[in-house]
Short mmCIF file of C-alpha atoms and ligand atoms in Angstrom, two decimals:
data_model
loop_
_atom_site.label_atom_id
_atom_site.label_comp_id
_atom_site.label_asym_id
_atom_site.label_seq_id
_atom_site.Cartn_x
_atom_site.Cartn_y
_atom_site.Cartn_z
CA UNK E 8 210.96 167.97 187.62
CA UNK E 9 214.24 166.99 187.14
CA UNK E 10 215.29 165.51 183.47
CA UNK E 11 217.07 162.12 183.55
CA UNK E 12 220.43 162.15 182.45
CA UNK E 13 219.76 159.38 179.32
CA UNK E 14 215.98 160.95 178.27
CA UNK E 15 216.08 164.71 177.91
CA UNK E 16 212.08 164.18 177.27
CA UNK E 17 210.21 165.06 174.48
CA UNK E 18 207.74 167.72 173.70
CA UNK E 19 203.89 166.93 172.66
CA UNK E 20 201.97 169.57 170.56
CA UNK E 21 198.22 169.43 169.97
CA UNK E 22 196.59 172.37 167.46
CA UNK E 23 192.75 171.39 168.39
CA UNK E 24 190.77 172.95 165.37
CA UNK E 25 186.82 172.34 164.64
CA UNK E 26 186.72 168.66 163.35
CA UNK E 27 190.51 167.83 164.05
CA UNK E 28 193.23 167.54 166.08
CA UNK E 29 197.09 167.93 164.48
CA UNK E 30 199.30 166.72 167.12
CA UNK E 31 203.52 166.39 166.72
CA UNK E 32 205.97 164.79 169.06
CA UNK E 33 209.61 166.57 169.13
CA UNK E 34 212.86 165.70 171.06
CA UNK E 35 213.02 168.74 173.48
CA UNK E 36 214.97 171.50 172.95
CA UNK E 37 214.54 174.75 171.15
CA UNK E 38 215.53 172.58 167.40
CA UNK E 39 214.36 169.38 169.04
CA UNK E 40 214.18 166.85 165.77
CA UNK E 41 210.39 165.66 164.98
CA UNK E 42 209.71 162.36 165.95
CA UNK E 43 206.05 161.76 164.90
CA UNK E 44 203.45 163.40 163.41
CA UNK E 45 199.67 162.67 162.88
CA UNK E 46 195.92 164.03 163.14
CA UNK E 47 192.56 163.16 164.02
CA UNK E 48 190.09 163.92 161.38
CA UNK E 49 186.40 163.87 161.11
CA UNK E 50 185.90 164.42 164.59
CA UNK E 51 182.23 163.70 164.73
CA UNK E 52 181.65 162.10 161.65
CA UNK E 53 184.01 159.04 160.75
CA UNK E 54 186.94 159.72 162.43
CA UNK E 55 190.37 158.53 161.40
CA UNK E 56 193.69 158.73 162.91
CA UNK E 57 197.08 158.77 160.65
CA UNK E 58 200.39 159.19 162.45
CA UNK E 59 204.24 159.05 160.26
CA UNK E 60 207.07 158.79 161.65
CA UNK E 61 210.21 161.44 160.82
CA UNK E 62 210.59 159.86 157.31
CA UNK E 63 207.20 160.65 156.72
CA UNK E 64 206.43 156.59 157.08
CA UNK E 65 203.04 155.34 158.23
CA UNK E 66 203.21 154.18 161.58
CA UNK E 67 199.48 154.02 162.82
CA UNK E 68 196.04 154.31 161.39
CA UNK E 69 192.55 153.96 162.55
CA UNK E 70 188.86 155.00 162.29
CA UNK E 71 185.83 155.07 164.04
CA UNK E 72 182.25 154.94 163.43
CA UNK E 73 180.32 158.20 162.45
CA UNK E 74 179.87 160.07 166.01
CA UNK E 75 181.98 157.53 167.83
CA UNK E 76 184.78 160.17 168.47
CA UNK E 77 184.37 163.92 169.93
CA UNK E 78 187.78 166.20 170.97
CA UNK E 79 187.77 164.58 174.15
CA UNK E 80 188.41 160.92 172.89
CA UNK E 81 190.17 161.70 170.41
CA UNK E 82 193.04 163.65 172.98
CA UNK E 83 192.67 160.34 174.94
CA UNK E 84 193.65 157.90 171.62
CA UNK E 85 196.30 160.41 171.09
CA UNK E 86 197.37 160.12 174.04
CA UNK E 87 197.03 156.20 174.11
CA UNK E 88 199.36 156.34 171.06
CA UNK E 89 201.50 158.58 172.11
CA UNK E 90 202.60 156.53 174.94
CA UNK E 91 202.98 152.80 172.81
CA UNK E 92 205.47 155.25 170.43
CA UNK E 93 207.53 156.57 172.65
CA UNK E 94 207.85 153.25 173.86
CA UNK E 95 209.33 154.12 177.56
CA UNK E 96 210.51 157.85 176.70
CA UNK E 97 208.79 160.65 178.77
CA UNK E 98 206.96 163.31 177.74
CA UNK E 99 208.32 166.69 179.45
CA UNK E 100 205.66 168.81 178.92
CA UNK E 101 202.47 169.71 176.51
CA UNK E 102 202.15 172.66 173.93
CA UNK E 103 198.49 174.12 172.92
CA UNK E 104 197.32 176.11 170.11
CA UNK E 105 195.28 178.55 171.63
CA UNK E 106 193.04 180.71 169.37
CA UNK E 107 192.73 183.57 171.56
CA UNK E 108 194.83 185.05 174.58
CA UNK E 109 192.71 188.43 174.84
CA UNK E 110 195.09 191.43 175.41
CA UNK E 111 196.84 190.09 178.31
CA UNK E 112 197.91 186.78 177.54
CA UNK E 113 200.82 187.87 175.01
CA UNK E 114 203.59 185.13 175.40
CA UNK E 115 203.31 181.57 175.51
CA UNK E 116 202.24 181.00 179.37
CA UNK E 117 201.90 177.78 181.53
CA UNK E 118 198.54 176.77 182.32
CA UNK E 119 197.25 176.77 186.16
CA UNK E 120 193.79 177.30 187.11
CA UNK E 121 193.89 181.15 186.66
CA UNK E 122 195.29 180.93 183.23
CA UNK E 123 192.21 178.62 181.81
CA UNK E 124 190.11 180.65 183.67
CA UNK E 125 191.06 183.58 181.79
CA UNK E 126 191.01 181.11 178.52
CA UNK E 127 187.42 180.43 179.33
CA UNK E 128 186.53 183.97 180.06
CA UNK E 129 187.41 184.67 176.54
CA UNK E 130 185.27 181.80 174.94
CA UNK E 131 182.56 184.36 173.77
CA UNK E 132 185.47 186.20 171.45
CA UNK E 133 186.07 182.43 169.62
CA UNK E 134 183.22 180.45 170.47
CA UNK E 135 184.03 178.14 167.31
CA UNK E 136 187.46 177.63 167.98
CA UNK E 137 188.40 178.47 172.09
CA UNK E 138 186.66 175.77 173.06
CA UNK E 139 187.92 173.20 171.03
CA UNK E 140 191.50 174.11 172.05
CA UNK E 141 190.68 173.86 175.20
CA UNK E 142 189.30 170.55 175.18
CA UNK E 143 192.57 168.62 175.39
CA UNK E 144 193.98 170.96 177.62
CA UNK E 145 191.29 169.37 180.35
CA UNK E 146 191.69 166.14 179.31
CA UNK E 147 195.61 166.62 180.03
CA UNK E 148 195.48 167.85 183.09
CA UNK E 149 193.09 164.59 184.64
CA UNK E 150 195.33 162.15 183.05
CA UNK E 151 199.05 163.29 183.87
CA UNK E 152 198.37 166.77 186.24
CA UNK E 153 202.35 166.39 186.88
CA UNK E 154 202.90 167.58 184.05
CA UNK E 155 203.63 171.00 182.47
CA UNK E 156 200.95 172.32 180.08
CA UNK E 157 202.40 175.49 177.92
CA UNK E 158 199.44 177.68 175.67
CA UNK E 159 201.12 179.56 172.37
CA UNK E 160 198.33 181.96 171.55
CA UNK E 161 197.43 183.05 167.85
CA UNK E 162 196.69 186.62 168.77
CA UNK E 163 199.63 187.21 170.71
CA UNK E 164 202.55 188.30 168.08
CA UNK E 165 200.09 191.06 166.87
CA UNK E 166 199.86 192.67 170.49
CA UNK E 167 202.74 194.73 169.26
CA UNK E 168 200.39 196.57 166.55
CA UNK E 169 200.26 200.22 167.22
CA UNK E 170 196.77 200.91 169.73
CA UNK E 171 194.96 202.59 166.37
CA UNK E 172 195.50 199.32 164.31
CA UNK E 173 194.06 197.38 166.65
CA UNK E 174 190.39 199.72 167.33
CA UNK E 175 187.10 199.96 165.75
CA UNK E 176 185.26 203.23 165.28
CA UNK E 177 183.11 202.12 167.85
CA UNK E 178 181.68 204.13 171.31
CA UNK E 179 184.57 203.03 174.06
CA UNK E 180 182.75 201.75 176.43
CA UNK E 181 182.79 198.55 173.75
CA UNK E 182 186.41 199.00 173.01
CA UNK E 183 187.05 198.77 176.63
CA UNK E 184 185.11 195.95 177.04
CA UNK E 185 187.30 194.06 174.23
CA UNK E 186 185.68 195.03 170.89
CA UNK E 187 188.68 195.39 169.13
CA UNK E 188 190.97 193.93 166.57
CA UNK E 189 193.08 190.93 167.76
CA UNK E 190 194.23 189.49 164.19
CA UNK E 191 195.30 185.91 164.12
CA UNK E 192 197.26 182.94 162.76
CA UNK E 193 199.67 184.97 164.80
CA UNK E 194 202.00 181.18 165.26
CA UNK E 195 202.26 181.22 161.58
CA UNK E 196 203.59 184.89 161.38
CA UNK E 197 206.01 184.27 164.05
CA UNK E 198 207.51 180.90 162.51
CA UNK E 199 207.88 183.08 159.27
CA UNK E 200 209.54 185.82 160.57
CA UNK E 201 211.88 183.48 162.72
CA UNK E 202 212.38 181.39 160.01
CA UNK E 203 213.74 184.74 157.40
CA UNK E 204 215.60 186.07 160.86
CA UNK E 205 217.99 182.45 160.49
CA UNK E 206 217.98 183.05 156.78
CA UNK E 207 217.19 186.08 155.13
CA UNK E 208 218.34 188.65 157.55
CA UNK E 209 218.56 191.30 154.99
CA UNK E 210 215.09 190.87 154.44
CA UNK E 211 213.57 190.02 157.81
CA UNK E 212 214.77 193.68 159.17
CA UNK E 213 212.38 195.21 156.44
CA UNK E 214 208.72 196.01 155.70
CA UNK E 215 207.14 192.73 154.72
CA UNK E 216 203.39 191.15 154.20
CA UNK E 217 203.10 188.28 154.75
CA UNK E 218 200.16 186.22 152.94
CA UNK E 219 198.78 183.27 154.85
CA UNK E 220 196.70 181.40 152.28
CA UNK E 221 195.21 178.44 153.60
CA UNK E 222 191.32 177.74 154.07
CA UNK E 223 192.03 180.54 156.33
CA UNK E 224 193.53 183.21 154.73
CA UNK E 225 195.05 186.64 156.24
CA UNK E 226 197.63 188.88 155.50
CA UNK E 227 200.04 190.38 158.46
CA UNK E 228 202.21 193.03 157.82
CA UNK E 229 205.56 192.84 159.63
CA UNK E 230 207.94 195.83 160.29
CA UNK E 231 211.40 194.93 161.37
CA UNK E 232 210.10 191.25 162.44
CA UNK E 233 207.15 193.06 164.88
CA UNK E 234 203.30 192.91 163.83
CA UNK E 235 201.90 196.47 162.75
CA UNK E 236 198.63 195.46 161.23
CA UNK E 237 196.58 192.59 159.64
CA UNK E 238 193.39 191.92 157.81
CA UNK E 239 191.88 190.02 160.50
CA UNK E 240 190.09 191.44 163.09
CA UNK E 241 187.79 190.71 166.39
CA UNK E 242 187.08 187.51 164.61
CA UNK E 243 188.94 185.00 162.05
CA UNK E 244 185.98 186.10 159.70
CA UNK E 245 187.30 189.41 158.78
CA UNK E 246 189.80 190.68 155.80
CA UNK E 247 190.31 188.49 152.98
CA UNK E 248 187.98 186.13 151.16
CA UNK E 249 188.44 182.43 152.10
CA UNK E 250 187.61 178.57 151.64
CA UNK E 251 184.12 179.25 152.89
CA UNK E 252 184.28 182.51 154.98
CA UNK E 253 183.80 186.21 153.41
CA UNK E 254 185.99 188.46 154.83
CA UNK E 255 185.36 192.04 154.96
CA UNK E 256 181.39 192.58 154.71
CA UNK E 257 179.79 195.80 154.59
CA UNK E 258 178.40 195.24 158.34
CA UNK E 259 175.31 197.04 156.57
CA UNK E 260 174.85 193.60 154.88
CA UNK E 261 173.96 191.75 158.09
CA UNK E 262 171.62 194.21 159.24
CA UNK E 263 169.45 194.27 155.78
CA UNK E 264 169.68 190.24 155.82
CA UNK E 265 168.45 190.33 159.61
CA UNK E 266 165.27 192.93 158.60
CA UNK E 267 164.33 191.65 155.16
CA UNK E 268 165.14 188.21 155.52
CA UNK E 269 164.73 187.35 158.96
CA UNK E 270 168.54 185.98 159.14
CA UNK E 271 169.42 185.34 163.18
CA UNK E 272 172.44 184.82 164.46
CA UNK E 273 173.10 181.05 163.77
CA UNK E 274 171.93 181.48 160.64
CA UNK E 275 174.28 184.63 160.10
CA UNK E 276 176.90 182.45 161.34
CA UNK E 277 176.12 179.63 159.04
CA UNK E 278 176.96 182.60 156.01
CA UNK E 279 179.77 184.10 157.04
CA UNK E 280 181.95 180.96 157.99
CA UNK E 281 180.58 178.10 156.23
CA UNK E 282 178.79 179.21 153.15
CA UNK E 283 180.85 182.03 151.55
CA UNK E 284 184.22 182.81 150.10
CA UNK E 285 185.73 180.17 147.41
CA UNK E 286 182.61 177.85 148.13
CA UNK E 287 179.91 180.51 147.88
CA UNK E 288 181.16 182.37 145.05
CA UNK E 289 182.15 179.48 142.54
CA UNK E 290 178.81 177.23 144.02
CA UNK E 291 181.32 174.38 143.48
CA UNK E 292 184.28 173.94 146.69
CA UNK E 293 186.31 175.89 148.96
CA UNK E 294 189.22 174.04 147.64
CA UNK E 295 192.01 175.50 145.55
CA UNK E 296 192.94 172.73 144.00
CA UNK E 297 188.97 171.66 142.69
CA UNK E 298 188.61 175.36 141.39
CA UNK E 299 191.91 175.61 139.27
CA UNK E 300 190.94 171.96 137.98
CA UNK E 301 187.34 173.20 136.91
CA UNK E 302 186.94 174.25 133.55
CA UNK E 303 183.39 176.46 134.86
CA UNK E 304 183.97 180.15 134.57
CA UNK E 305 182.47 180.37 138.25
CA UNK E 306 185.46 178.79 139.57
CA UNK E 307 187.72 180.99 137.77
CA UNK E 308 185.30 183.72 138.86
CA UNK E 309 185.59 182.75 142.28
CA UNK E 310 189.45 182.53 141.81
CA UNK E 311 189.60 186.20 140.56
CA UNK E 312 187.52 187.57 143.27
CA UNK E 313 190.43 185.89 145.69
CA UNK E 314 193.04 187.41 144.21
CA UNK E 315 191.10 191.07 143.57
CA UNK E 316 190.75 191.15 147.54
CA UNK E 317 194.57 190.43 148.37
CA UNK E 318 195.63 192.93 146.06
CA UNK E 319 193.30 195.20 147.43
CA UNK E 320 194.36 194.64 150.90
CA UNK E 321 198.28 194.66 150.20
CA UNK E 322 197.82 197.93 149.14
CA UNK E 323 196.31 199.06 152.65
CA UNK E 324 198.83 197.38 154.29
CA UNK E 325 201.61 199.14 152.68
CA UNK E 326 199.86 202.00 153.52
CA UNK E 327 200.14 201.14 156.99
CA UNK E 328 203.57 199.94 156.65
CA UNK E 329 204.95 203.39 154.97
CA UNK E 330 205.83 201.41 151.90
CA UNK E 331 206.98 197.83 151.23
CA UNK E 332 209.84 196.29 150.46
CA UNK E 333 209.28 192.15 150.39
CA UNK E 334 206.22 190.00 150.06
CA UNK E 335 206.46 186.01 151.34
CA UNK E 336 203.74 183.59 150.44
CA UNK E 337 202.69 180.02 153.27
CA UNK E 338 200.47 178.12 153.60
CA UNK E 339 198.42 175.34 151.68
CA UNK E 340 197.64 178.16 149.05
CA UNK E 341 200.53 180.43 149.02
CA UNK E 342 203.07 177.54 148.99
CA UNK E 343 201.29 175.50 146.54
CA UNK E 344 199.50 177.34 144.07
CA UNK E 345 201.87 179.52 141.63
CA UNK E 346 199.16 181.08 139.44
CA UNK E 347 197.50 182.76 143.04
CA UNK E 348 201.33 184.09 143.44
CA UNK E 349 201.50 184.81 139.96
CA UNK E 350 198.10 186.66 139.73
CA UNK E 351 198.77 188.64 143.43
CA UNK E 352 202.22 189.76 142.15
CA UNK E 353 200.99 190.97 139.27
CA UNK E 354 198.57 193.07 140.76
CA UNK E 355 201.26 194.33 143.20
CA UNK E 356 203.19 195.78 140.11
CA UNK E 357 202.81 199.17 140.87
CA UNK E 358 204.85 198.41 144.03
CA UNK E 359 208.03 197.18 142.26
CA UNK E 360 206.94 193.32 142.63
CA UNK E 361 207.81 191.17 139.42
CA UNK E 362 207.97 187.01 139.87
CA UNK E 363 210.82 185.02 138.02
CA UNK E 364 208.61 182.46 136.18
CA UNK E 365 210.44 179.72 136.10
CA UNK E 366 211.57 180.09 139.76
CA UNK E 367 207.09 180.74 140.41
CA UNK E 368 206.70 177.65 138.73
CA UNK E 369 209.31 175.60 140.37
CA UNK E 370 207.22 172.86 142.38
CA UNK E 371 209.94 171.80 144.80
CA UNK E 372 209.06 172.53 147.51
CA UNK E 373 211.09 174.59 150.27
CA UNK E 374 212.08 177.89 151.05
CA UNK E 375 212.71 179.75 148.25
CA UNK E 376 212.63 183.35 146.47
CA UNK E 377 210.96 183.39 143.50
CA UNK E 378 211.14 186.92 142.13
CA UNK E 379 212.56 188.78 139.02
CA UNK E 380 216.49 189.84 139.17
CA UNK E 381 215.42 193.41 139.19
CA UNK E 382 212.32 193.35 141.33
CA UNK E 383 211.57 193.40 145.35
CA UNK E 384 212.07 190.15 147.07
CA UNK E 385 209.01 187.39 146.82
CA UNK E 386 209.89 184.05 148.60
CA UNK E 387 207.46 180.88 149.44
CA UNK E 388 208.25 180.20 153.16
CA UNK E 389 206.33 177.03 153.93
CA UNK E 390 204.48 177.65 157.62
CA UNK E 391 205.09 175.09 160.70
CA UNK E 392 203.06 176.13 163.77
CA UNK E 393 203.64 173.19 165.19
CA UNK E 394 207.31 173.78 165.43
CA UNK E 395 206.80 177.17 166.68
CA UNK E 396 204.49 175.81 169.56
CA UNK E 397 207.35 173.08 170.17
CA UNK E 398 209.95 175.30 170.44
CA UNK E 399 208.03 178.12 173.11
CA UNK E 400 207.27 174.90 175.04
CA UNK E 401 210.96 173.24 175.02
CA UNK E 402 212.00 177.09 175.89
CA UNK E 403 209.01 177.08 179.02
CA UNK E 404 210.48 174.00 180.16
CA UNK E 405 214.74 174.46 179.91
CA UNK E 406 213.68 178.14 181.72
CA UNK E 407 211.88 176.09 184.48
CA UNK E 408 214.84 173.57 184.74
CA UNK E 409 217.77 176.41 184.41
P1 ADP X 6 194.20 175.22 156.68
O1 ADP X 6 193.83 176.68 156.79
O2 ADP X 6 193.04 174.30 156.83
O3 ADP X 6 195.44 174.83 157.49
P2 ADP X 6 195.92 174.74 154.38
O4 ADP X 6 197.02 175.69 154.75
O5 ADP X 6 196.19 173.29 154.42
O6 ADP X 6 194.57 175.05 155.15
O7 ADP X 6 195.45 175.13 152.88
C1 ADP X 6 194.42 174.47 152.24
C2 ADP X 6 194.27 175.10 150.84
O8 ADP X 6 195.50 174.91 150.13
C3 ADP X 6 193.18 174.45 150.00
O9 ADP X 6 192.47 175.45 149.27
C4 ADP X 6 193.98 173.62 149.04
O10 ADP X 6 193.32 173.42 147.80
C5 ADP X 6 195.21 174.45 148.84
N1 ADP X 6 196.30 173.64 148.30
C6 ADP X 6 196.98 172.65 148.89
N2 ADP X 6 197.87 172.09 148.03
C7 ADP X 6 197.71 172.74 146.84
C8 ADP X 6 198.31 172.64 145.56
N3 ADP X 6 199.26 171.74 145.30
N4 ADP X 6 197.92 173.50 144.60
C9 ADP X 6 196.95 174.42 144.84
N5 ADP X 6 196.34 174.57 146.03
C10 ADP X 6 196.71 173.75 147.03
#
C-alpha cells in the first residue's frame, strides 16, 4: 500500500500480557517519535483504560465493571481509541509481542495464515501467555485485514545461543520434539544491546549480563551484542526467583509434592507462577517496593534470597561467557531499586564489580553508569520493548514499500 505523500502513517504496538494490554502509537520510521501511550488493566476484573499523550499528559481514561472486559474487547476499545486520536491519520501497520516463536520463527515476521498457524502450534510451550498475544492479533485481522500485522518474538534474539546452551539432559527424542531451552524477554535484551551499540560502543562489543528485574526477572548474557545463554529456559518459570514465580526448582520437588501431597498439574501451576518467589517467601507481596518499605525480617528475608540467586547465577553466566567484563541493570527492579544493584554488585566483587555510591543512589532516571572509577562498567539502561517492536515493524513496512 502506497504511503500518502502528507501522512507517512503511524505504527500501533500491542504487548498482550495475562490481565493487560500495553499498547503505544509511534510516527513510522525506524526513530518514529511516540505519540501515545496507554494500557488496559484488570482485564477480567475491573478494567481500566489510561492513555498519555508524548508529554506524558492524560488524554483518556475509563473502566468497566468486574468481568465486563476480556483481551478481545479490550483490543476493540483500543482500537476505538486509537482511531478518535489519530483523528484522520492512518495506521500503517500493527506490531505484536509474541511470547514464543519456537526455533523457526527468529526475526520479526508478518503474519498470514501459516505464520499464526505455527503461533498456535506452539500454544502448549506458553499456554499462559501465547494465547493472550494472540488474541488481538485475531481481532486485527476481522476489523482492518488490509492491513499489515508484524510479530517481534521474545525468544528470538537468544536463537543465536550456542546448540548446548539451549538443551536439557533429556532422551532426544524430547529435545527433538522441542524440549529445550528458549529463554525470553528476548525484546528487552535486544533494545539494551541496541541501545549501548548507539552509545556505549566500547562496551556493547564486550561480555555483558544483562539483569532484567521486573516481576519477571532473567538474566541474558550477551557476547559481542549476540545471546550466548540465559537463566530462563523451556518456560518463563525457570532461573531466577521472581514477584511470585520460583525459578530454578529441584524438578525432584514437583515429583515429591505430586506423590506425598497429591499436587496435579493446575495446582503445580498455581505454585510455581503465582504463589512463590518475593510473595511466597516474605508471605507479604511480590512487590519491591512493599518489601523494602516493610520493617518484617521476612521481607528482608525474601529480599536476600533475591539477590543470593542473581549472584549465584552471574557467576554461571560468566562461566559461560569466558569471563565478564560489564553488568547493566532494566527494568522496574533493576532501574529503580539501588540497594538490589547495590547488594548484586557487591556479591559480584570477586569479578572486579564495585558501584560509585552516589552515582547508585542517583534517582534520575536515564541511562547512566553507575560504577566505581576503578571498577568494570555497571550502567542502569531503562528497557522499552515497545520501541523495539515499533521499530522491527516501521523496518517490515519501509522494506515492503522500498
Ligand atoms: P513487569 O515484569 O510486570 O513488566 P516491571 O518491570 O514493571 O514488571 O517491574 C515491577 C517491579 O519493579 C516491582 O517489584 C516493583 O516494586 C519494582 N519497582 C518499580 N519501581 C520501583 C522503585 N522506585 N523502587 C523499587 N522497586 C521498584
Amino acid at each position: 500500500m502506497p504511503r500518502s505523500e502528507s501522512d507517512p502513517g503511524c505504527v500501533a504496538v500491542l504487548n498482550a500480557g495475562s490481565s493487560s494490554i500495553k499498547f503505544a502509537l509511534y510516527e513510522l520510521g525506524t526513530e518514529g517519535a511516540l505519540l501515545f501511550d496507554g494500557q488496559v488493566e484488570r482485564l477480567g476484573g475491573a478494567a481500566q483504560l489510561k492513555v498519555s499523550d508524548q508529554s506524558g499528559k492524560s488524554v483518556a481514561e475509563c473502566s468497566w465493571p468486574r468481568g465486563a472486559l476480556d483481551h478481545h474487547g479490550a483490543t476493540a476499545e483500543i482500537l476505538k481509541l486509537g482511531r478518535s486520536l489519530l483523528a484522520g491519520r492512518r495506521i500503517a501497520a500493527f506490531g505484536h509481542r509474541v511470547v514464543h516463536g519456537g526455533v523457526k520463527l527468529i526475526r520479526p515476521t508478518r503474519l498470514d495464515a501459516g505464520v499464526l498457524a505455527e503461533l498456535e502450534r506452539l500454544v502448549p510451550l506458553a499456554p499462559l501467555h501465547q494465547p493472550h498475544n494472540l488474541a488481538p492479533i485475531g481481532v486485527i485481522a476481522q476489523a482492518a485485514p488490509h492491513l499489515p500485522q508484524i510479530a517481534c518474538f521474545d525468544t528470538a534474539f537468544h536463537r543465536s545461543q550456542p546448540a548446548l546452551a539451549q538443551e536439557f539432559a533429556l532422551p532426544r527424542a524430547l529435545t527433538d520434539e522441542g524440549v529445550r531451552r528458549y529463554g525470553f524477554h528476548g525484546l528487552s535484551y535486544d533494545y539494551i544491546v541496541t541501545r549501548l551499540r548507539e552509545s556505549e560502543p566500547d562496551v556493547a562489543g564486550r561480555r555483558l549480563i544483562i539483569a532484567h528485574l521486573g516481576n519477571g526477572a532473567s538474566l541474558c548474557a550477551v557476547h559481542d551484542g549476540r545471546s550466548v545463554a540465559s537463566t530462563m529456559g523451556f518456560t518463563a518459570v525457570d532461573g531466577l526467583m521472581m514477584g511470585t514465580r520460583t525459578g530454578t526448582l529441584d524438578p525432584g520437588v514437583l515429583l515429591y509434592l505430586m506423590e506425598e501431597h497429591g499436587y496435579d498439574a493446575s495446582r503445580l501451576e498455581d505454585l510455581l507462577y503465582r504463589q512463590s518467589g518475593l510473595l511466597g517467601v516474605s508471605g507479604i507481596a511480590s512487590d519491591m517496593r512493599t518489601l523494602r518499605q516493610s520493617g518484617e525480617p521476612a521481607a528482608a528475608h525474601a529480599i536476600a534470597l533475591f539477590v543470593y540467586r542473581i549472584v549465584r547465577e552471574i557467576g554461571s553466566l560468566a562461566a559461560a561467557l569466558g569471563g565478564l567484563d560489564a553488568l547493566v541493570f532494566t527494568a522496574g527492579i533493576g532501574e529503580n531499586d539501588a540497594a538490589t544493584r547495590a547488594e548484586v554488585v557487591q556479591g559480584c566483587a570477586w569479578l572486579g564489580f564495585a558501584l560509585d555510591p552516589a552515582r547508585n543512589d542517583d534517582g534520575g532516571g536515564g541511562q547512566r553508569r553507575i560504577n566505581a572509577a576503578d571498577a568494570r562498567p555497571v550502567l542502569v539502561v531503562p528497557t522499552d520493548e515497545e520501541r523495539m517492536i515499533a521499530r522491527y515493524t516501521s523496518a517490515a513496512v519501509l522494506q515492503e514499500e522500498s
